[in-house]
Short mmCIF file of N, CA and C in Angstrom, two decimals:
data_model
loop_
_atom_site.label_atom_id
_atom_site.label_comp_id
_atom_site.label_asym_id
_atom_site.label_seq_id
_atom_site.Cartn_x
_atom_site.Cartn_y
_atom_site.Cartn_z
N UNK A 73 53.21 -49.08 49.39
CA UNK A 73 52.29 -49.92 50.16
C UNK A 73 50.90 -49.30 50.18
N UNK A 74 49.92 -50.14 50.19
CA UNK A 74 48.28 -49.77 50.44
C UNK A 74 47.60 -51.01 50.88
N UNK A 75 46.22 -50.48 50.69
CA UNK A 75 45.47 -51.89 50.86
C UNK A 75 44.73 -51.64 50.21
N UNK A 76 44.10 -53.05 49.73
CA UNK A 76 42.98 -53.14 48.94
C UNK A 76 41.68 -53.01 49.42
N UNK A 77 41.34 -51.69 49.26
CA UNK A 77 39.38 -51.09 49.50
C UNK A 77 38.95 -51.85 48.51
N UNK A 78 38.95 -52.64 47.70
CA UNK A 78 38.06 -53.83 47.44
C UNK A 78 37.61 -54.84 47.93
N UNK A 79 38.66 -55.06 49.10
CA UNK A 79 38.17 -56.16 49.94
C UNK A 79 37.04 -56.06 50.81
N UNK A 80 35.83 -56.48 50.97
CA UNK A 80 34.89 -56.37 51.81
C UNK A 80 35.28 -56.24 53.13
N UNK A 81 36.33 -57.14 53.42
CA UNK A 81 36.62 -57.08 54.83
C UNK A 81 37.31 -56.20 55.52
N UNK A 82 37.71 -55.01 54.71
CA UNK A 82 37.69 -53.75 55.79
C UNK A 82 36.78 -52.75 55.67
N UNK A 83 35.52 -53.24 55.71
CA UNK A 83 34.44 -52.55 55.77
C UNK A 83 33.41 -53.33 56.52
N UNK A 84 33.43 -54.35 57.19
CA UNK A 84 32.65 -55.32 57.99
C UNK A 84 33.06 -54.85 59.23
N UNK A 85 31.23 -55.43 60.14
CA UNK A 85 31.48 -54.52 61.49
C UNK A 85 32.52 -54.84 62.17
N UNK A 86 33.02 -54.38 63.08
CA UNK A 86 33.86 -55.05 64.15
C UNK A 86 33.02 -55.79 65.44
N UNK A 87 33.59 -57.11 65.68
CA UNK A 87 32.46 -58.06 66.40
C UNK A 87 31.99 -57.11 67.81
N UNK A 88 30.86 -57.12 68.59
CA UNK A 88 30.61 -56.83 69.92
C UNK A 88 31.46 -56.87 70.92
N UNK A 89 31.77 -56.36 71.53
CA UNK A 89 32.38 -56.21 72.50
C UNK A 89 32.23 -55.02 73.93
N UNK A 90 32.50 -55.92 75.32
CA UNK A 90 32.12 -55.05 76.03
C UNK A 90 33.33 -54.03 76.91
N UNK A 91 34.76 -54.54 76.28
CA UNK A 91 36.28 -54.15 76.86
C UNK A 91 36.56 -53.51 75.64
N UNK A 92 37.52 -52.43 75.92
CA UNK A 92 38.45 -52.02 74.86
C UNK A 92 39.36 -52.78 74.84
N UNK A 93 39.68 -53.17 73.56
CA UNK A 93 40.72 -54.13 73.01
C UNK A 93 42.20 -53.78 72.46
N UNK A 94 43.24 -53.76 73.37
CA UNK A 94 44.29 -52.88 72.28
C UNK A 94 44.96 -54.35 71.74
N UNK A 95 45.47 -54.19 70.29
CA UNK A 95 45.84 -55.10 69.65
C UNK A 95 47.33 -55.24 69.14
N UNK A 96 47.96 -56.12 68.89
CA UNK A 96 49.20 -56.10 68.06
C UNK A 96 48.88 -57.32 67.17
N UNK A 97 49.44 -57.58 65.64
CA UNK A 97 49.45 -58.55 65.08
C UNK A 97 50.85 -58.35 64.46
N UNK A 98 51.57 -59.49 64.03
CA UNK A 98 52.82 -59.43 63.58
C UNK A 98 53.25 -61.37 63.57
N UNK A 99 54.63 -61.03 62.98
CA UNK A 99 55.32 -62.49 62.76
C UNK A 99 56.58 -62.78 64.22
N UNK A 100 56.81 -63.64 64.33
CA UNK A 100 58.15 -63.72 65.05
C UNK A 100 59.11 -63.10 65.05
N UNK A 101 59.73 -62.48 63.84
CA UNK A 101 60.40 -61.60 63.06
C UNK A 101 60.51 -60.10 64.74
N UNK A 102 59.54 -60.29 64.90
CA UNK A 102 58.91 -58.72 65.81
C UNK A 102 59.32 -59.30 67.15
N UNK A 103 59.72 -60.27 67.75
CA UNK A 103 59.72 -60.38 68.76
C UNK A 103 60.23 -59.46 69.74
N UNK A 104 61.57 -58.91 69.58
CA UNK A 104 62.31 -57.84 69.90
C UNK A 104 61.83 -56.66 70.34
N UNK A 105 60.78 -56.29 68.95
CA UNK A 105 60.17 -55.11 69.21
C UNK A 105 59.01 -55.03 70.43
N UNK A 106 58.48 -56.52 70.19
CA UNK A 106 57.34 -56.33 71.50
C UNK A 106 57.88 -55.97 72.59
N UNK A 107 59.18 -57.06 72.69
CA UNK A 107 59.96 -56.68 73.97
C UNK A 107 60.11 -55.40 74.70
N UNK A 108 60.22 -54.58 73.75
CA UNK A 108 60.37 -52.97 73.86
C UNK A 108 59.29 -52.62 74.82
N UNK A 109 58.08 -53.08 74.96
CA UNK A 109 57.25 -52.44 75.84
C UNK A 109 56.23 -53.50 75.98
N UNK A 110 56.64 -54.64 76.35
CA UNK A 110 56.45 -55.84 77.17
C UNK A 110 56.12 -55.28 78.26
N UNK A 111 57.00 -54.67 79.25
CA UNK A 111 56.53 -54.63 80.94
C UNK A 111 55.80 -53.40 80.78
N UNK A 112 56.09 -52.16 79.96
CA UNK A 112 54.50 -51.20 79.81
C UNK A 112 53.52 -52.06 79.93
N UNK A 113 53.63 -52.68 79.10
CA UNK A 113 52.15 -53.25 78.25
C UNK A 113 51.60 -54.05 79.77
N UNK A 114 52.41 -54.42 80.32
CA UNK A 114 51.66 -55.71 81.73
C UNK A 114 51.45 -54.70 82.38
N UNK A 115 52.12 -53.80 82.88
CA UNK A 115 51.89 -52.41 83.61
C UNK A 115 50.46 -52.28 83.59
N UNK A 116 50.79 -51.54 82.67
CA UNK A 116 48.99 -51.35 81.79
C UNK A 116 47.92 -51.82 81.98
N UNK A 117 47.63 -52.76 81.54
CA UNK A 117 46.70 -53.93 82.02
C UNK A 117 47.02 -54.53 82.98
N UNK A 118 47.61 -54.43 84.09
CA UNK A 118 47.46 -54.67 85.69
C UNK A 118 46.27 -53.21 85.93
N UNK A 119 46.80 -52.43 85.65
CA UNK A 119 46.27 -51.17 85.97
C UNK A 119 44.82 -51.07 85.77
N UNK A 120 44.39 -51.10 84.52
CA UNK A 120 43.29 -51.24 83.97
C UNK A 120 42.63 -52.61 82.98
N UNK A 121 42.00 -53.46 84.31
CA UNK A 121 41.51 -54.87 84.24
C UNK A 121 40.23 -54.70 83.57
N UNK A 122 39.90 -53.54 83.20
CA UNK A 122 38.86 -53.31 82.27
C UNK A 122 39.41 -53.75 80.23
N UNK A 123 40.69 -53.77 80.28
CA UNK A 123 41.54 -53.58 78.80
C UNK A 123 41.65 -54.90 78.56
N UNK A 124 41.26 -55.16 77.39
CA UNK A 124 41.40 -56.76 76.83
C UNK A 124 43.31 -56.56 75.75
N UNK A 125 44.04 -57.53 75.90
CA UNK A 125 45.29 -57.74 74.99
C UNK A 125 44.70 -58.58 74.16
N UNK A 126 44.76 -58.30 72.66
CA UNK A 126 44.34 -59.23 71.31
C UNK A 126 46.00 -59.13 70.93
N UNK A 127 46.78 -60.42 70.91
CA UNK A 127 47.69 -60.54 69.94
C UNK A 127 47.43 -61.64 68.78
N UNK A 128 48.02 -61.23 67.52
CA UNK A 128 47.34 -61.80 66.44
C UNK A 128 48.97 -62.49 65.61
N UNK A 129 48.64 -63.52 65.41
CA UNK A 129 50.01 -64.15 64.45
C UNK A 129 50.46 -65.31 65.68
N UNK A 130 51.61 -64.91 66.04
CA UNK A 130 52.75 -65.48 66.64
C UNK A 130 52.56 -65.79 68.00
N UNK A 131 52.23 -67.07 68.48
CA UNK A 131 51.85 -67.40 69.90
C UNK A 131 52.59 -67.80 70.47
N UNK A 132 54.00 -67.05 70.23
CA UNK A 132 54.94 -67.00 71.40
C UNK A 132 54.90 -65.56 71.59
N UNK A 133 55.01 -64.80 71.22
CA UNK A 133 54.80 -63.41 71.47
C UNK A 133 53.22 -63.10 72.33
N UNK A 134 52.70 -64.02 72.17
CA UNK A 134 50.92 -64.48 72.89
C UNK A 134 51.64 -64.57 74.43
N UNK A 135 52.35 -65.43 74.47
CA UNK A 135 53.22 -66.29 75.84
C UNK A 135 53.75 -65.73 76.34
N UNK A 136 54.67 -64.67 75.96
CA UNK A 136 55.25 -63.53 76.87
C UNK A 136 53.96 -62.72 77.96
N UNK A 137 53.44 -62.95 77.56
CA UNK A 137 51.70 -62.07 78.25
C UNK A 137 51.18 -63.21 79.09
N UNK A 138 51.72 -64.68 79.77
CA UNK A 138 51.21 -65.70 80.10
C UNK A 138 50.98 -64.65 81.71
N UNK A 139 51.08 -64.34 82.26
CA UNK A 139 50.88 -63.54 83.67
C UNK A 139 49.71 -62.67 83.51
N UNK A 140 49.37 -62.77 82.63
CA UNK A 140 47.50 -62.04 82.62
C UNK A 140 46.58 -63.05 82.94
N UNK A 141 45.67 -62.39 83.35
CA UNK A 141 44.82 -63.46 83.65
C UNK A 141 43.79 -63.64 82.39
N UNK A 142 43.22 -64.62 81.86
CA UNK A 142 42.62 -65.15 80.69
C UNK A 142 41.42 -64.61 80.47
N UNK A 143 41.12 -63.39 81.49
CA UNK A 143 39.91 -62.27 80.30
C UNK A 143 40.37 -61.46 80.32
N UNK A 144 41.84 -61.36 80.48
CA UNK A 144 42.21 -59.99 79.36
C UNK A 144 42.89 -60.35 78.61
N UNK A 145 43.39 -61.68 78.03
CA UNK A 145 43.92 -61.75 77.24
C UNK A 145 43.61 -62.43 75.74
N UNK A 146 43.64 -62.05 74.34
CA UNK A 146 42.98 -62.97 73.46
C UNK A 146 44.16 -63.64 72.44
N UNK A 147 44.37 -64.87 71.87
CA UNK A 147 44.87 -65.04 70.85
C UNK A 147 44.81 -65.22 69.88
N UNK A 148 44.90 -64.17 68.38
CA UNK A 148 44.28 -65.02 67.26
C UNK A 148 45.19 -65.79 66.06
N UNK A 149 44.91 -66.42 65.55
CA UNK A 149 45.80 -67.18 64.55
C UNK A 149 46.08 -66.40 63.43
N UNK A 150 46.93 -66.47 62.32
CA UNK A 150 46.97 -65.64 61.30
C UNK A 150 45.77 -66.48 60.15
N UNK A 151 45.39 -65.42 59.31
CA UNK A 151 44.18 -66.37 58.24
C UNK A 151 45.22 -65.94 56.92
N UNK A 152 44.06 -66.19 56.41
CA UNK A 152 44.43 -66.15 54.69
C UNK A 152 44.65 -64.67 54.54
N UNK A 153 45.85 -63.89 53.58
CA UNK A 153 45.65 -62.20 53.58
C UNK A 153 44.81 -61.62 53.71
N UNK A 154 43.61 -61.84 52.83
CA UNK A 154 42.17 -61.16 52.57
C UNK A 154 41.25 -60.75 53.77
N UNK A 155 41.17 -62.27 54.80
CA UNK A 155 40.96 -62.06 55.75
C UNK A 155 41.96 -61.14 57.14
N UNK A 156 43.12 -60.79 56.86
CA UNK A 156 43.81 -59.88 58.08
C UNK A 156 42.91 -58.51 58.62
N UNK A 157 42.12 -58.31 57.56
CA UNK A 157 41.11 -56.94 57.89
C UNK A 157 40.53 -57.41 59.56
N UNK A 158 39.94 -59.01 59.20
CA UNK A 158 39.02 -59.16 59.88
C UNK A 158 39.47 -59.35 61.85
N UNK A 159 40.99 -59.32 61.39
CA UNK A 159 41.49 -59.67 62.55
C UNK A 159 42.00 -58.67 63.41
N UNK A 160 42.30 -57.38 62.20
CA UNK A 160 42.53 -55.84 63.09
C UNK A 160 41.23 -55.39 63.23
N UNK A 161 40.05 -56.33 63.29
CA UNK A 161 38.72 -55.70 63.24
C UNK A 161 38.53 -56.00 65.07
N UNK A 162 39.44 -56.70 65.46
CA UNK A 162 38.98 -57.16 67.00
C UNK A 162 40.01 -56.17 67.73
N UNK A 163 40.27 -55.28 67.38
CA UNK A 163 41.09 -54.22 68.20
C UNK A 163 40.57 -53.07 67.97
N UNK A 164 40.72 -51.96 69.53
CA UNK A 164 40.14 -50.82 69.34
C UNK A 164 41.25 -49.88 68.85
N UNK A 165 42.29 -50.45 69.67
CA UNK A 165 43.59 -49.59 69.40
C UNK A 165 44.40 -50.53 68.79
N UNK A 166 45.48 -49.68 67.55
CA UNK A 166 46.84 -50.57 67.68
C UNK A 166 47.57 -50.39 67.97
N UNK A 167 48.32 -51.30 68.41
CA UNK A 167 50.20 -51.24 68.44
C UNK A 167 51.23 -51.28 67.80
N UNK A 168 52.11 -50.85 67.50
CA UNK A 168 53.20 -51.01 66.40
C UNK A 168 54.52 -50.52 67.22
N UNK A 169 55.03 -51.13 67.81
CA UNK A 169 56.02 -50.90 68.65
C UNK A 169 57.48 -51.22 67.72
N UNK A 170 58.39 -50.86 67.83
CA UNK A 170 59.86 -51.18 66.53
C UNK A 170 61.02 -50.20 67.25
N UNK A 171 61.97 -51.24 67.20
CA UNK A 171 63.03 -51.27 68.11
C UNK A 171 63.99 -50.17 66.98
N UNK A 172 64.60 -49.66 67.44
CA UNK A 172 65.60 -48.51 66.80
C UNK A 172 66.72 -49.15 66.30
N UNK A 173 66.83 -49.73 65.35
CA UNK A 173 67.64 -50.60 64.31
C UNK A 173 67.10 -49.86 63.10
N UNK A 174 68.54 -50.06 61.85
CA UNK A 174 68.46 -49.89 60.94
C UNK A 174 67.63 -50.38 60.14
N UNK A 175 67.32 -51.64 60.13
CA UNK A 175 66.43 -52.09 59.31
C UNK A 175 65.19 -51.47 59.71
N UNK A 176 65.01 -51.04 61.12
CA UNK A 176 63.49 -50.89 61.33
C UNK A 176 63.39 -49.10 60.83
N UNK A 177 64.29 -48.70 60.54
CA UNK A 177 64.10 -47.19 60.08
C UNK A 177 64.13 -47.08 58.88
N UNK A 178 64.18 -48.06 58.13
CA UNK A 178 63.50 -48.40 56.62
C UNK A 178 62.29 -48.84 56.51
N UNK A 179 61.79 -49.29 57.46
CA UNK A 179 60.71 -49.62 57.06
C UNK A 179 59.27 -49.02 56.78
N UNK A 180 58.47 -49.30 56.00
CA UNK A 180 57.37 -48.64 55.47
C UNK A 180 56.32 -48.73 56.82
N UNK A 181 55.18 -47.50 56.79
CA UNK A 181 54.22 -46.92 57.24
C UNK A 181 53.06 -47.99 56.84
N UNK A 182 53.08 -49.22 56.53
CA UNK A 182 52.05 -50.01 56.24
C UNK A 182 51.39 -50.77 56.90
N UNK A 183 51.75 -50.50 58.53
CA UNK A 183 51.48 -50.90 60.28
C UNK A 183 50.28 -49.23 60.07
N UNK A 184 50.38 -48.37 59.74
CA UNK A 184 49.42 -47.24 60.05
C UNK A 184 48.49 -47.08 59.06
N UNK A 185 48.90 -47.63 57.86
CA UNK A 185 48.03 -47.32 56.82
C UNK A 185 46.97 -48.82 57.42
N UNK A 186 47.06 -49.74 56.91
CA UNK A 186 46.11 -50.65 57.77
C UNK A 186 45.54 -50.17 58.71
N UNK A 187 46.03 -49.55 59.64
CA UNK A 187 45.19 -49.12 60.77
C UNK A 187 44.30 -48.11 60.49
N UNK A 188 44.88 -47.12 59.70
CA UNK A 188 43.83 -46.00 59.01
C UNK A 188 42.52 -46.89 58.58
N UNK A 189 43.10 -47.92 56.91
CA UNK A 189 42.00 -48.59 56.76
C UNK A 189 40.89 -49.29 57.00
N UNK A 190 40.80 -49.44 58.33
CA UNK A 190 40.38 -50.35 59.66
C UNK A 190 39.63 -49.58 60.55
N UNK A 191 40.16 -48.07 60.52
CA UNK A 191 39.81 -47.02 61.35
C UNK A 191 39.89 -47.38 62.94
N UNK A 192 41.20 -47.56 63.03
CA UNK A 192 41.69 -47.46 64.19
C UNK A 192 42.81 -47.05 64.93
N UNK A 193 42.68 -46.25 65.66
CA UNK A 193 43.95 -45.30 66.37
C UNK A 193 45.14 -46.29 66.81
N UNK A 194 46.19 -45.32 66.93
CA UNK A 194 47.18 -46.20 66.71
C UNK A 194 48.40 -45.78 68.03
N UNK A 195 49.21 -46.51 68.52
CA UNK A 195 49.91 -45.99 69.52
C UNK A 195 51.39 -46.63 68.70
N UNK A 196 52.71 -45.64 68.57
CA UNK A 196 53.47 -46.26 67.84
C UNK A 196 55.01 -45.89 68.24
N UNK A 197 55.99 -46.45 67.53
CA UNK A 197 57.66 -45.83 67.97
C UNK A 197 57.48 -45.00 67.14
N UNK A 198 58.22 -44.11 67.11
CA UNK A 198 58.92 -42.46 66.82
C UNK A 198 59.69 -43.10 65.10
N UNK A 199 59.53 -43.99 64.47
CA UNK A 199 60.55 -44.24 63.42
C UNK A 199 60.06 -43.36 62.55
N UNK A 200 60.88 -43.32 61.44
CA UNK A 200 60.80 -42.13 60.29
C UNK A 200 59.57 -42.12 59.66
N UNK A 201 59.08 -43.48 59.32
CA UNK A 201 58.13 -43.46 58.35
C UNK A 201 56.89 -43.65 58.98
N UNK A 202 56.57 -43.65 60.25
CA UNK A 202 55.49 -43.46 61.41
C UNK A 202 55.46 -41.90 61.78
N UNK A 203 56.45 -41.24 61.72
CA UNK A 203 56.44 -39.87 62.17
C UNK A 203 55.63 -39.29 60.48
N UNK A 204 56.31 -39.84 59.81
CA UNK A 204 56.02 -39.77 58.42
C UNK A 204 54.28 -39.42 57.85
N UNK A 205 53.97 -40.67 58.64
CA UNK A 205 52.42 -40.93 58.29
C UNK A 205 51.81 -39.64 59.24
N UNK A 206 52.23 -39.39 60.51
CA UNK A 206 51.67 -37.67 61.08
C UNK A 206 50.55 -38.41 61.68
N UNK A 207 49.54 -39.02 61.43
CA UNK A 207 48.09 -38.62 62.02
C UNK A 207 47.72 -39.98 62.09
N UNK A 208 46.46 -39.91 62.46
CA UNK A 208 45.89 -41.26 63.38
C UNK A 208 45.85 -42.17 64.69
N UNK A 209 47.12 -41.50 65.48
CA UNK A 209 47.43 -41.97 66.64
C UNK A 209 48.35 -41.11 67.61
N UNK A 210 49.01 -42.04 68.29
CA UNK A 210 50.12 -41.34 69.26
C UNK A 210 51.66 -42.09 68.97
N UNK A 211 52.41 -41.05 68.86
CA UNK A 211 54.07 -41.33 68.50
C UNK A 211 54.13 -41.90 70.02
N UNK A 212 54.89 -42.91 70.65
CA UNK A 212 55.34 -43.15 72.32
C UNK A 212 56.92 -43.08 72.18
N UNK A 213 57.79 -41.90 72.49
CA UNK A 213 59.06 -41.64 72.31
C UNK A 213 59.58 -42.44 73.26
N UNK A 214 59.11 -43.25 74.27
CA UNK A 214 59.94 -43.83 75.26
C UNK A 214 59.24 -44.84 75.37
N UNK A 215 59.75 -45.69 75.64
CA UNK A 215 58.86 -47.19 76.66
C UNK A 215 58.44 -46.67 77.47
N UNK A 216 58.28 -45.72 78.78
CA UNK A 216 57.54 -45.25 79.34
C UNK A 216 56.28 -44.54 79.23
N UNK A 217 55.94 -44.17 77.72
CA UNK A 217 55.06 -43.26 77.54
C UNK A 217 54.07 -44.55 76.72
N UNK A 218 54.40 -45.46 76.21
CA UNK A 218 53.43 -46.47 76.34
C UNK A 218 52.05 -46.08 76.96
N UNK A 219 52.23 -46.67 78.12
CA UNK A 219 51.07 -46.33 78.76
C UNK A 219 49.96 -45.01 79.20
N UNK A 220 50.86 -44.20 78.80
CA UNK A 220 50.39 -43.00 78.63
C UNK A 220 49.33 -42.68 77.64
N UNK A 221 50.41 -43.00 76.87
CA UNK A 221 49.60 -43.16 75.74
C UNK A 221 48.09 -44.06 75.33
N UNK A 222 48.44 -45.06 75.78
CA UNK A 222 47.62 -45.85 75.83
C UNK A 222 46.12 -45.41 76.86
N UNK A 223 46.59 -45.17 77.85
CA UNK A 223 45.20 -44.75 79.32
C UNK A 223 44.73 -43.48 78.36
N UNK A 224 45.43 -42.64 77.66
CA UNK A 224 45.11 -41.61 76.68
C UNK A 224 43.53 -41.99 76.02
N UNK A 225 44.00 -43.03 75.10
CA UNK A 225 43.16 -43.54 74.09
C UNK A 225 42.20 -44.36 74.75
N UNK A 226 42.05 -45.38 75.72
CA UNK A 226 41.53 -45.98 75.71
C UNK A 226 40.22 -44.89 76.79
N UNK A 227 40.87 -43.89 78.09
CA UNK A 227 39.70 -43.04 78.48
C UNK A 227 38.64 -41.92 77.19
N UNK A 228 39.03 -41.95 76.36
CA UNK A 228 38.69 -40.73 75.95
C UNK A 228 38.39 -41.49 74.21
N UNK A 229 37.24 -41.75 74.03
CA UNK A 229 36.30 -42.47 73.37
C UNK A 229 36.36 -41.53 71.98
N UNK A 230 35.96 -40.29 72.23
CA UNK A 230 35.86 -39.22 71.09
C UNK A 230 37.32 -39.01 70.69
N UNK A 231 38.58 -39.69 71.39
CA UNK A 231 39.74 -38.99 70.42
C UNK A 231 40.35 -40.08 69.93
N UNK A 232 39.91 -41.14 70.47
CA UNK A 232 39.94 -42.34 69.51
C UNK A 232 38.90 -42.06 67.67
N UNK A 233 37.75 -41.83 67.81
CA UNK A 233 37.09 -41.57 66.68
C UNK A 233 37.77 -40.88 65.88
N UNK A 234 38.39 -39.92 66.54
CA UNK A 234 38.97 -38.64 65.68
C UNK A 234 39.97 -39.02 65.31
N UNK A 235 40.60 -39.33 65.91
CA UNK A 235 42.44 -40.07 65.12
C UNK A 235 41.68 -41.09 64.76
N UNK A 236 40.71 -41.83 64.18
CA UNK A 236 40.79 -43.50 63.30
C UNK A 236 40.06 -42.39 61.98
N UNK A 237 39.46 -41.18 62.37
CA UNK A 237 38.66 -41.00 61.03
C UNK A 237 39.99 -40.27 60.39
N UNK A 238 41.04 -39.53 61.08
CA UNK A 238 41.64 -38.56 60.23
C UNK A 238 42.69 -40.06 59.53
N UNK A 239 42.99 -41.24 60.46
CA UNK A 239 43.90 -42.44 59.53
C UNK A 239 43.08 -42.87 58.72
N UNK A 240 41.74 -43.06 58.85
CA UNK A 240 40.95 -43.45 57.53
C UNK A 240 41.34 -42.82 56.28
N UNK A 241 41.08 -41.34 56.50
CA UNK A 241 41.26 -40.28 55.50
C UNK A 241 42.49 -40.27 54.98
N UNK A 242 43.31 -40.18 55.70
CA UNK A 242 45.09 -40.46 55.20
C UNK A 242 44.95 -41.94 54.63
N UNK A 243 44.55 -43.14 54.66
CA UNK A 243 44.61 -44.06 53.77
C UNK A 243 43.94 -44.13 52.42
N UNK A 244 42.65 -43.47 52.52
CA UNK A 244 41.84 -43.26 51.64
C UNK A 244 42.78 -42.69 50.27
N UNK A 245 43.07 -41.64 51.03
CA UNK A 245 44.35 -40.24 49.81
C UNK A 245 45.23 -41.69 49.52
N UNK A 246 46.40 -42.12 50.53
CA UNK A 246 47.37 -42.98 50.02
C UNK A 246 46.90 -43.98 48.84
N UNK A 247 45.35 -44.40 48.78
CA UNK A 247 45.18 -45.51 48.10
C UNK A 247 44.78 -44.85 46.45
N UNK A 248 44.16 -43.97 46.89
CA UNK A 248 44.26 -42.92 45.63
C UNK A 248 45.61 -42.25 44.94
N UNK A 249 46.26 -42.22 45.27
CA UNK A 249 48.00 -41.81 45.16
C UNK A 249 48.09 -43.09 44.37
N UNK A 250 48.26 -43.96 44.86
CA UNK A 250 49.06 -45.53 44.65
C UNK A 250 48.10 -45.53 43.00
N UNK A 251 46.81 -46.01 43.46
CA UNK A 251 46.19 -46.82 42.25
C UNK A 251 46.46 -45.17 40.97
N UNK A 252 46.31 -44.12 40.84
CA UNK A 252 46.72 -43.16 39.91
C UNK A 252 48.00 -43.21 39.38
N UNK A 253 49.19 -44.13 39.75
CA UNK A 253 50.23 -44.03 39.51
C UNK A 253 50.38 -45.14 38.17
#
């Protein structure tokens, strides 16, 4: 897995904004996994009404979040591939939450590499190939540490920079790996 640094659109600004935005994008497929830290996540943003929720794709997974109140919450539609840059471009942080199933411990690191490419820190489950990727964010070993994690990233401005530049850099190498092969 990689992404294509040809595309303009992960190199376009990310729009203005005056909230930190933590984001998830995904298919229905994920529902499960959001579940996993669903009531963190409301926790959370009860807590800090300063934090905007961007979910991107699936607007039932939007609907589980219907108990926020409507400026912290955003929904975006899925676009054409090319354009997905533009849509992890409206998040400060991501999410990648994945339920401890077999299938999900196969699965590829291509939830972090995007996020590298995007340059944005990442809050994630403990699976193999997330522990794998090492850098750019925070592992959350529990549904409880969610938010931890999260009040982590979103107070502390400079360690957000620092974990999106070191996932930049780790995508950068991956995309160089891939296209040399």
């Amino acid at each position: 897995n990689g992404w294509d640094d040809e595309n303009p659109n992960w190199e376009k600004p990310a729009p203005p904004r005056q909230r930190v935005s933590i984001g998830w994008a995904g298919t229905a497929t994920h529902r499960e996994d959001i579940l996993l830290v669903r009531n963190e996540l409301l926790h959370f943003l009860r807590s800090h009404p300063e934090v905007t929720l961007v979910i991107g794709g699936d607007s039932q997974i939007f609907e589980l979040f219907k108990p926020l109140p409507e400026r912290q919450k955003v929904f975006l539609p899925f676009r054409p591939h090319n354009e997905y840059p533009l849509m992890l471009a409206n998040f400060d942080i991501l999410l990648a939450p994945l339920s401890n199933t077999r299938f999900n411990q196969a699965k590829s690191d291509i939830k972090l590499v995007e996020a590298g490419a995007r340059r944005l820190p990442w809050v994630a489950s403990p699976l193999p190939a997330y522990r794998a990727w090492g850098v750019g964010g925070i592992l959350a070993e529990t549904p409880s540490s969610w938010g931890d994690a999260l009040s982590t990233l979103v107070q502390d401005s400079s360690l957000r920079q620092q974990l999106a530049a070191a996932g930049r850099k780790k995508s950068e190498e991956r995309n160089r790996h891939v296209f040399e092969l």
